[in-house]
Amino acid sequence: MSYGQDARVSISFQNSYGTANVASLHHMEPINESVTLAKAQITQKGLRGVYDKGQNQEGMNTVAGDILIEAKANQLGVLLHATNSIVTSTTGTTSGTLYLHTFKPRTADHNPLSAEKPFTYLKFLGDTGSAHQYSDLNGSNLELSIANGELLTAKMGIVGGSFARIAAVSATYSVSNAIDWSISSASCGGVALSGIKSLSITQENNLQAKHMLDVDKFPARIKRTDARVISVSGTLAFDDQVEMNEFIAQSDQRLFINLVGQSNVASGYPEILLIDIPSMRYTEFPVPIGGPGELEVSFKADAQYNVGSATAITYSLTCGKAGF
Protein backbone atom coordinates (compact mmCIF):
# COMPACT_ATOMS: atom_id res chain seq x y z
CA MET A 1 0.00 0.00 0.00
CA SER A 2 1.24 3.47 -0.87
CA TYR A 3 0.21 6.86 0.49
CA GLY A 4 0.19 10.28 -1.16
CA GLN A 5 2.65 11.47 1.47
CA ASP A 6 5.13 8.87 0.18
CA ALA A 7 5.03 10.36 -3.33
CA ARG A 8 7.65 12.62 -4.90
CA VAL A 9 7.18 14.97 -7.86
CA SER A 10 9.94 16.72 -9.83
CA ILE A 11 10.17 18.85 -12.98
CA SER A 12 13.14 19.31 -15.31
CA PHE A 13 13.21 21.44 -18.45
CA GLN A 14 14.26 19.78 -21.70
CA ASN A 15 16.78 21.00 -24.25
CA SER A 16 14.53 19.82 -27.07
CA TYR A 17 11.12 18.31 -27.69
CA GLY A 18 11.41 14.55 -27.96
CA THR A 19 14.29 14.09 -25.50
CA ALA A 20 13.40 13.58 -21.83
CA ASN A 21 15.59 15.14 -19.16
CA VAL A 22 15.91 13.97 -15.55
CA ALA A 23 18.97 16.09 -14.74
CA SER A 24 18.70 19.41 -12.89
CA LEU A 25 15.41 18.36 -11.31
CA HIS A 26 13.28 20.92 -9.48
CA HIS A 27 11.56 19.08 -6.64
CA MET A 28 7.96 20.14 -6.00
CA GLU A 29 5.75 19.86 -2.90
CA PRO A 30 2.26 19.36 -4.35
CA ILE A 31 -0.93 19.76 -2.37
CA ASN A 32 -2.37 17.44 -4.98
CA GLU A 33 -1.80 16.56 -8.62
CA SER A 34 -3.57 14.64 -11.37
CA VAL A 35 -1.01 14.22 -14.17
CA THR A 36 -1.64 10.87 -15.82
CA LEU A 37 -1.41 8.87 -19.05
CA ALA A 38 -4.56 8.36 -21.13
CA LYS A 39 -4.99 5.85 -23.95
CA ALA A 40 -7.86 6.49 -26.35
CA GLN A 41 -9.73 3.43 -27.57
CA ILE A 42 -10.56 2.80 -31.25
CA THR A 43 -13.60 0.56 -31.59
CA GLN A 44 -13.91 -1.64 -34.65
CA LYS A 45 -17.22 -0.98 -36.39
CA GLY A 46 -17.40 -3.95 -38.74
CA LEU A 47 -20.61 -6.02 -38.37
CA ARG A 48 -19.96 -9.58 -37.17
CA GLY A 49 -23.44 -11.03 -36.78
CA VAL A 50 -23.44 -10.49 -32.98
CA TYR A 51 -25.02 -7.84 -30.77
CA ASP A 52 -21.83 -6.85 -28.91
CA LYS A 53 -19.71 -3.88 -29.85
CA GLY A 54 -16.56 -4.40 -31.88
CA GLN A 55 -13.12 -5.07 -30.46
CA ASN A 56 -10.97 -2.22 -29.10
CA GLN A 57 -7.57 -1.16 -30.39
CA GLU A 58 -5.20 1.31 -28.78
CA GLY A 59 -5.62 4.86 -30.05
CA MET A 60 -3.84 8.15 -29.34
CA ASN A 61 -1.79 8.41 -26.14
CA THR A 62 -1.82 11.70 -24.25
CA VAL A 63 -0.70 13.07 -20.90
CA ALA A 64 -2.70 15.71 -19.03
CA GLY A 65 -3.50 16.92 -15.54
CA ASP A 66 -2.85 19.64 -12.95
CA ILE A 67 -0.40 20.27 -10.15
CA LEU A 68 -1.38 22.49 -7.20
CA ILE A 69 1.30 23.86 -4.86
CA GLU A 70 1.63 26.24 -1.96
CA ALA A 71 3.72 28.91 -3.61
CA LYS A 72 7.20 28.78 -2.17
CA ALA A 73 9.23 31.17 -4.30
CA ASN A 74 11.76 28.63 -5.59
CA GLN A 75 9.13 26.21 -6.90
CA LEU A 76 6.77 28.98 -8.03
CA GLY A 77 9.48 30.02 -10.49
CA VAL A 78 9.32 26.56 -12.08
CA LEU A 79 5.62 26.98 -12.84
CA LEU A 80 6.15 30.52 -14.13
CA HIS A 81 8.90 29.28 -16.47
CA ALA A 82 6.74 26.40 -17.73
CA THR A 83 3.99 28.84 -18.77
CA ASN A 84 6.06 31.88 -19.78
CA SER A 85 9.38 33.02 -21.15
CA ILE A 86 12.19 34.14 -18.83
CA VAL A 87 13.01 37.65 -20.01
CA THR A 88 15.83 38.35 -17.57
CA SER A 89 17.60 36.66 -14.67
CA THR A 90 20.00 38.81 -12.67
CA THR A 91 22.04 38.49 -9.48
CA GLY A 92 21.20 41.05 -6.83
CA THR A 93 23.99 43.55 -6.21
CA THR A 94 23.44 43.35 -2.45
CA SER A 95 23.89 39.61 -2.12
CA GLY A 96 25.40 36.85 -4.21
CA THR A 97 22.49 34.59 -3.22
CA LEU A 98 19.67 36.94 -4.27
CA TYR A 99 18.27 36.52 -7.78
CA LEU A 100 15.60 38.43 -9.70
CA HIS A 101 13.77 36.57 -12.49
CA THR A 102 11.38 38.34 -14.85
CA PHE A 103 8.77 36.32 -16.74
CA LYS A 104 6.47 37.41 -19.58
CA PRO A 105 4.11 35.48 -21.87
CA ARG A 106 5.84 34.37 -25.05
CA THR A 107 5.66 36.46 -28.20
CA ALA A 108 6.70 33.44 -30.32
CA ASP A 109 6.62 29.68 -29.86
CA HIS A 110 9.60 28.13 -28.09
CA ASN A 111 10.26 26.12 -31.27
CA PRO A 112 8.19 24.65 -34.13
CA LEU A 113 7.28 21.55 -32.11
CA SER A 114 6.62 23.10 -28.72
CA ALA A 115 4.64 26.25 -27.99
CA GLU A 116 6.14 26.60 -24.51
CA LYS A 117 9.46 25.29 -23.20
CA PRO A 118 9.08 21.48 -22.96
CA PHE A 119 9.68 19.76 -19.65
CA THR A 120 9.85 16.32 -18.06
CA TYR A 121 7.63 15.50 -15.08
CA LEU A 122 8.82 12.75 -12.77
CA LYS A 123 6.41 11.11 -10.31
CA PHE A 124 7.43 8.44 -7.81
CA LEU A 125 4.53 6.77 -5.98
CA GLY A 126 6.13 5.43 -2.85
CA ASP A 127 6.38 1.68 -2.43
CA THR A 128 4.94 0.81 -5.84
CA GLY A 129 8.30 0.49 -7.60
CA SER A 130 9.64 2.53 -10.51
CA ALA A 131 8.90 6.21 -11.11
CA HIS A 132 6.58 7.49 -13.82
CA GLN A 133 8.35 9.73 -16.33
CA TYR A 134 6.14 12.05 -18.37
CA SER A 135 8.09 14.04 -20.97
CA ASP A 136 7.46 16.50 -23.83
CA LEU A 137 5.02 18.47 -21.68
CA ASN A 138 3.90 22.10 -21.75
CA GLY A 139 2.32 24.34 -19.14
CA SER A 140 -1.12 25.05 -20.62
CA ASN A 141 -2.44 27.37 -17.91
CA LEU A 142 -1.51 28.93 -14.58
CA GLU A 143 -3.73 30.16 -11.75
CA LEU A 144 -2.40 32.18 -8.79
CA SER A 145 -4.85 32.51 -5.89
CA ILE A 146 -4.60 34.44 -2.64
CA ALA A 147 -7.19 35.08 0.06
CA ASN A 148 -7.20 36.57 3.53
CA GLY A 149 -5.80 34.16 6.08
CA GLU A 150 -4.42 31.80 3.44
CA LEU A 151 -1.20 30.89 1.67
CA LEU A 152 -0.68 31.84 -1.97
CA THR A 153 -1.39 28.81 -4.14
CA ALA A 154 -0.42 28.15 -7.74
CA LYS A 155 -2.07 25.60 -10.02
CA MET A 156 -0.64 24.66 -13.41
CA GLY A 157 -2.43 22.68 -16.11
CA ILE A 158 -0.21 20.31 -18.10
CA VAL A 159 -0.56 18.90 -21.64
CA GLY A 160 1.64 16.50 -23.64
CA GLY A 161 3.42 14.17 -23.95
CA SER A 162 5.28 10.81 -23.67
CA PHE A 163 5.47 8.19 -20.92
CA ALA A 164 8.09 5.78 -19.60
CA ARG A 165 9.15 4.14 -16.33
CA ILE A 166 12.54 4.85 -14.78
CA ALA A 167 14.27 4.30 -11.46
CA ALA A 168 13.17 6.58 -8.64
CA VAL A 169 15.36 9.53 -7.64
CA SER A 170 15.78 11.16 -4.25
CA ALA A 171 14.49 14.68 -3.62
CA THR A 172 15.62 17.76 -1.71
CA TYR A 173 13.24 20.60 -0.90
CA SER A 174 13.31 24.33 -0.32
CA VAL A 175 13.58 25.41 3.31
CA SER A 176 11.70 28.68 2.77
CA ASN A 177 8.10 29.33 3.73
CA ALA A 178 5.23 29.69 1.29
CA ILE A 179 4.17 33.25 0.50
CA ASP A 180 1.02 34.22 2.42
CA TRP A 181 -1.54 37.01 2.38
CA SER A 182 -0.30 39.03 5.35
CA ILE A 183 2.42 41.18 3.77
CA SER A 184 0.83 42.00 0.46
CA SER A 185 -0.64 44.96 -1.36
CA ALA A 186 -2.55 45.71 -4.53
CA SER A 187 -3.16 48.95 -6.38
CA CYS A 188 -5.33 49.80 -9.35
CA GLY A 189 -4.68 52.91 -11.40
CA GLY A 190 -2.11 53.99 -8.79
CA VAL A 191 -4.68 53.85 -5.95
CA ALA A 192 -4.40 51.20 -3.21
CA LEU A 193 -7.09 48.53 -3.18
CA SER A 194 -7.39 48.46 0.60
CA GLY A 195 -10.69 46.54 0.58
CA ILE A 196 -9.44 43.53 -1.40
CA LYS A 197 -10.36 40.20 0.24
CA SER A 198 -9.32 37.67 -2.38
CA LEU A 199 -7.62 37.77 -5.74
CA SER A 200 -6.98 35.27 -8.52
CA ILE A 201 -4.86 35.68 -11.65
CA THR A 202 -5.42 33.12 -14.42
CA GLN A 203 -3.29 32.73 -17.56
CA GLU A 204 -4.76 30.40 -20.19
CA ASN A 205 -2.26 29.59 -22.95
CA ASN A 206 -4.78 27.48 -24.94
CA LEU A 207 -2.46 24.63 -25.90
CA GLN A 208 -3.27 21.23 -27.36
CA ALA A 209 -1.22 18.11 -27.99
CA LYS A 210 -1.22 17.21 -31.70
CA HIS A 211 -0.70 13.74 -33.21
CA MET A 212 0.72 12.98 -36.64
CA LEU A 213 0.81 9.94 -38.92
CA ASP A 214 3.82 8.42 -37.24
CA VAL A 215 5.09 5.20 -35.70
CA ASP A 216 4.58 6.74 -32.24
CA LYS A 217 1.14 6.98 -30.64
CA PHE A 218 2.30 9.91 -28.49
CA PRO A 219 1.87 13.57 -29.58
CA ALA A 220 4.30 14.87 -32.20
CA ARG A 221 3.95 18.52 -31.15
CA ILE A 222 2.09 20.93 -28.86
CA LYS A 223 0.53 23.95 -30.55
CA ARG A 224 -1.77 26.87 -29.74
CA THR A 225 -5.46 26.56 -30.55
CA ASP A 226 -6.57 30.12 -29.72
CA ALA A 227 -5.38 33.46 -28.40
CA ARG A 228 -3.89 33.56 -24.92
CA VAL A 229 -6.33 34.86 -22.27
CA ILE A 230 -5.29 36.43 -18.96
CA SER A 231 -8.06 37.16 -16.48
CA VAL A 232 -8.44 38.57 -12.98
CA SER A 233 -11.16 37.87 -10.44
CA GLY A 234 -11.62 38.69 -6.80
CA THR A 235 -13.74 39.95 -3.95
CA LEU A 236 -13.73 43.60 -2.95
CA ALA A 237 -15.44 45.33 -0.02
CA PHE A 238 -17.84 47.91 -1.46
CA ASP A 239 -16.51 50.87 0.55
CA ASP A 240 -16.98 53.42 -2.24
CA GLN A 241 -17.83 53.61 -5.94
CA VAL A 242 -14.37 54.40 -7.29
CA GLU A 243 -13.81 51.02 -8.96
CA MET A 244 -17.43 50.78 -10.05
CA ASN A 245 -16.99 54.06 -11.92
CA GLU A 246 -14.01 52.51 -13.73
CA PHE A 247 -16.22 49.56 -14.71
CA ILE A 248 -18.95 51.90 -16.02
CA ALA A 249 -16.41 53.93 -18.00
CA GLN A 250 -14.70 50.72 -19.23
CA SER A 251 -11.33 52.22 -18.42
CA ASP A 252 -8.02 50.40 -18.73
CA GLN A 253 -6.09 50.59 -15.46
CA ARG A 254 -2.74 49.31 -14.24
CA LEU A 255 -3.05 46.55 -11.63
CA PHE A 256 0.03 46.08 -9.49
CA ILE A 257 0.25 43.26 -6.91
CA ASN A 258 3.11 43.02 -4.42
CA LEU A 259 3.45 39.74 -2.47
CA VAL A 260 6.25 39.60 0.11
CA GLY A 261 7.27 36.25 1.55
CA GLN A 262 7.98 35.42 5.20
CA SER A 263 11.43 33.99 4.36
CA ASN A 264 14.56 36.02 3.68
CA VAL A 265 17.02 35.04 0.96
CA ALA A 266 19.63 37.10 2.77
CA SER A 267 19.39 39.32 5.83
CA GLY A 268 16.86 42.04 5.08
CA TYR A 269 16.03 40.70 1.60
CA PRO A 270 12.79 38.68 1.47
CA GLU A 271 11.36 36.54 -1.29
CA ILE A 272 9.01 38.72 -3.38
CA LEU A 273 6.53 38.18 -6.20
CA LEU A 274 5.45 41.25 -8.16
CA ILE A 275 2.62 40.97 -10.70
CA ASP A 276 2.20 43.89 -13.09
CA ILE A 277 -0.80 44.08 -15.44
CA PRO A 278 -0.42 47.37 -17.35
CA SER A 279 -3.97 47.42 -18.77
CA MET A 280 -6.78 45.76 -16.81
CA ARG A 281 -10.45 46.28 -17.67
CA TYR A 282 -13.39 45.23 -15.50
CA THR A 283 -15.85 42.97 -17.33
CA GLU A 284 -18.23 42.25 -14.43
CA PHE A 285 -18.81 44.38 -11.31
CA PRO A 286 -22.08 43.29 -9.64
CA VAL A 287 -23.20 44.90 -6.36
CA PRO A 288 -25.84 42.59 -4.86
CA ILE A 289 -27.48 43.08 -1.47
CA GLY A 290 -26.96 39.68 0.11
CA GLY A 291 -28.54 40.48 3.47
CA PRO A 292 -27.79 42.74 6.43
CA GLY A 293 -24.03 42.20 6.30
CA GLU A 294 -21.20 44.01 4.55
CA LEU A 295 -21.62 44.65 0.82
CA GLU A 296 -19.07 42.86 -1.35
CA VAL A 297 -18.34 42.82 -5.07
CA SER A 298 -17.19 39.62 -6.78
CA PHE A 299 -15.61 41.22 -9.83
CA LYS A 300 -14.08 39.89 -13.03
CA ALA A 301 -11.60 41.60 -15.34
CA ASP A 302 -9.44 40.97 -18.40
CA ALA A 303 -5.79 41.82 -18.88
CA GLN A 304 -5.46 43.70 -22.16
CA TYR A 305 -2.29 43.61 -24.27
CA ASN A 306 -0.46 46.89 -23.65
CA VAL A 307 1.42 48.21 -26.68
CA GLY A 308 3.75 50.40 -24.63
CA SER A 309 4.76 47.53 -22.35
CA ALA A 310 4.62 44.97 -25.20
CA THR A 311 2.88 42.51 -22.86
CA ALA A 312 -0.35 41.85 -20.99
CA ILE A 313 1.40 40.80 -17.75
CA THR A 314 4.83 40.68 -16.14
CA TYR A 315 5.84 38.45 -13.22
CA SER A 316 8.94 39.43 -11.24
CA LEU A 317 10.22 36.88 -8.74
CA THR A 318 12.98 37.51 -6.19
CA CYS A 319 14.28 34.27 -4.66
CA GLY A 320 17.38 32.28 -3.80
CA LYS A 321 17.38 30.10 -6.92
CA ALA A 322 19.85 31.05 -9.64
CA GLY A 323 17.90 29.57 -12.54
CA PHE A 324 15.09 27.37 -13.72
Tab-separated table of C-alpha atoms in Angstrom, residues 17-132:
chain	number	residue	atom	x	y	z
A	17	TYR	CA	11.118	18.308	-27.689
A	18	GLY	CA	11.410	14.551	-27.955
A	19	THR	CA	14.287	14.094	-25.501
A	20	ALA	CA	13.401	13.579	-21.835
A	21	ASN	CA	15.591	15.144	-19.159
A	22	VAL	CA	15.915	13.971	-15.551
A	23	ALA	CA	18.971	16.089	-14.740
A	24	SER	CA	18.702	19.414	-12.887
A	25	LEU	CA	15.415	18.356	-11.309
A	26	HIS	CA	13.280	20.924	-9.483
A	27	HIS	CA	11.555	19.080	-6.643
A	28	MET	CA	7.963	20.136	-6.002
A	29	GLU	CA	5.754	19.861	-2.905
A	30	PRO	CA	2.263	19.360	-4.355
A	31	ILE	CA	-0.926	19.762	-2.371
A	32	ASN	CA	-2.368	17.439	-4.978
A	33	GLU	CA	-1.802	16.564	-8.617
A	34	SER	CA	-3.573	14.639	-11.370
A	35	VAL	CA	-1.006	14.216	-14.167
A	36	THR	CA	-1.636	10.865	-15.823
A	37	LEU	CA	-1.405	8.867	-19.048
A	38	ALA	CA	-4.565	8.359	-21.128
A	39	LYS	CA	-4.986	5.850	-23.948
A	40	ALA	CA	-7.860	6.488	-26.353
A	41	GLN	CA	-9.735	3.432	-27.571
A	42	ILE	CA	-10.555	2.800	-31.245
A	43	THR	CA	-13.596	0.561	-31.587
A	44	GLN	CA	-13.912	-1.642	-34.654
A	45	LYS	CA	-17.221	-0.977	-36.389
A	46	GLY	CA	-17.405	-3.951	-38.740
A	47	LEU	CA	-20.609	-6.021	-38.375
A	48	ARG	CA	-19.964	-9.581	-37.166
A	49	GLY	CA	-23.438	-11.030	-36.779
A	50	VAL	CA	-23.444	-10.493	-32.981
A	51	TYR	CA	-25.018	-7.837	-30.772
A	52	ASP	CA	-21.834	-6.849	-28.906
A	53	LYS	CA	-19.711	-3.876	-29.845
A	54	GLY	CA	-16.557	-4.398	-31.875
A	55	GLN	CA	-13.121	-5.073	-30.457
A	56	ASN	CA	-10.973	-2.220	-29.104
A	57	GLN	CA	-7.573	-1.156	-30.391
A	58	GLU	CA	-5.202	1.306	-28.776
A	59	GLY	CA	-5.622	4.860	-30.050
A	60	MET	CA	-3.844	8.148	-29.340
A	61	ASN	CA	-1.788	8.410	-26.142
A	62	THR	CA	-1.816	11.704	-24.251
A	63	VAL	CA	-0.703	13.073	-20.899
A	64	ALA	CA	-2.698	15.711	-19.030
A	65	GLY	CA	-3.499	16.925	-15.538
A	66	ASP	CA	-2.852	19.636	-12.949
A	67	ILE	CA	-0.404	20.269	-10.154
A	68	LEU	CA	-1.378	22.486	-7.198
A	69	ILE	CA	1.296	23.857	-4.859
A	70	GLU	CA	1.630	26.241	-1.961
A	71	ALA	CA	3.716	28.913	-3.609
A	72	LYS	CA	7.200	28.780	-2.171
A	73	ALA	CA	9.227	31.174	-4.296
A	74	ASN	CA	11.762	28.630	-5.589
A	75	GLN	CA	9.131	26.207	-6.896
A	76	LEU	CA	6.771	28.978	-8.034
A	77	GLY	CA	9.483	30.020	-10.490
A	78	VAL	CA	9.322	26.558	-12.076
A	79	LEU	CA	5.619	26.978	-12.840
A	80	LEU	CA	6.147	30.517	-14.130
A	81	HIS	CA	8.901	29.281	-16.466
A	82	ALA	CA	6.736	26.404	-17.726
A	83	THR	CA	3.987	28.835	-18.769
A	84	ASN	CA	6.061	31.879	-19.780
A	85	SER	CA	9.384	33.016	-21.151
A	86	ILE	CA	12.187	34.138	-18.832
A	87	VAL	CA	13.010	37.653	-20.009
A	88	THR	CA	15.833	38.348	-17.566
A	89	SER	CA	17.600	36.659	-14.666
A	90	THR	CA	20.002	38.807	-12.667
A	91	THR	CA	22.043	38.486	-9.478
A	92	GLY	CA	21.201	41.051	-6.828
A	93	THR	CA	23.994	43.554	-6.211
A	94	THR	CA	23.444	43.355	-2.450
A	95	SER	CA	23.890	39.608	-2.119
A	96	GLY	CA	25.404	36.850	-4.209
A	97	THR	CA	22.492	34.593	-3.220
A	98	LEU	CA	19.667	36.936	-4.270
A	99	TYR	CA	18.270	36.517	-7.784
A	100	LEU	CA	15.601	38.432	-9.705
A	101	HIS	CA	13.771	36.572	-12.488
A	102	THR	CA	11.384	38.343	-14.847
A	103	PHE	CA	8.774	36.318	-16.742
A	104	LYS	CA	6.471	37.411	-19.579
A	105	PRO	CA	4.113	35.480	-21.873
A	106	ARG	CA	5.835	34.367	-25.047
A	107	THR	CA	5.659	36.458	-28.204
A	108	ALA	CA	6.697	33.442	-30.316
A	109	ASP	CA	6.623	29.677	-29.860
A	110	HIS	CA	9.603	28.127	-28.087
A	111	ASN	CA	10.264	26.117	-31.270
A	112	PRO	CA	8.191	24.654	-34.134
A	113	LEU	CA	7.280	21.550	-32.112
A	114	SER	CA	6.616	23.103	-28.719
A	115	ALA	CA	4.635	26.255	-27.992
A	116	GLU	CA	6.137	26.604	-24.509
A	117	LYS	CA	9.456	25.294	-23.196
A	118	PRO	CA	9.083	21.482	-22.960
A	119	PHE	CA	9.681	19.762	-19.651
A	120	THR	CA	9.849	16.323	-18.064
A	121	TYR	CA	7.632	15.504	-15.081
A	122	LEU	CA	8.824	12.746	-12.768
A	123	LYS	CA	6.410	11.108	-10.305
A	124	PHE	CA	7.429	8.437	-7.812
A	125	LEU	CA	4.531	6.774	-5.985
A	126	GLY	CA	6.134	5.429	-2.854
A	127	ASP	CA	6.380	1.681	-2.425
A	128	THR	CA	4.940	0.806	-5.836
A	129	GLY	CA	8.301	0.488	-7.604
A	130	SER	CA	9.645	2.532	-10.506
A	131	ALA	CA	8.897	6.207	-11.111
A	132	HIS	CA	6.583	7.494	-13.819
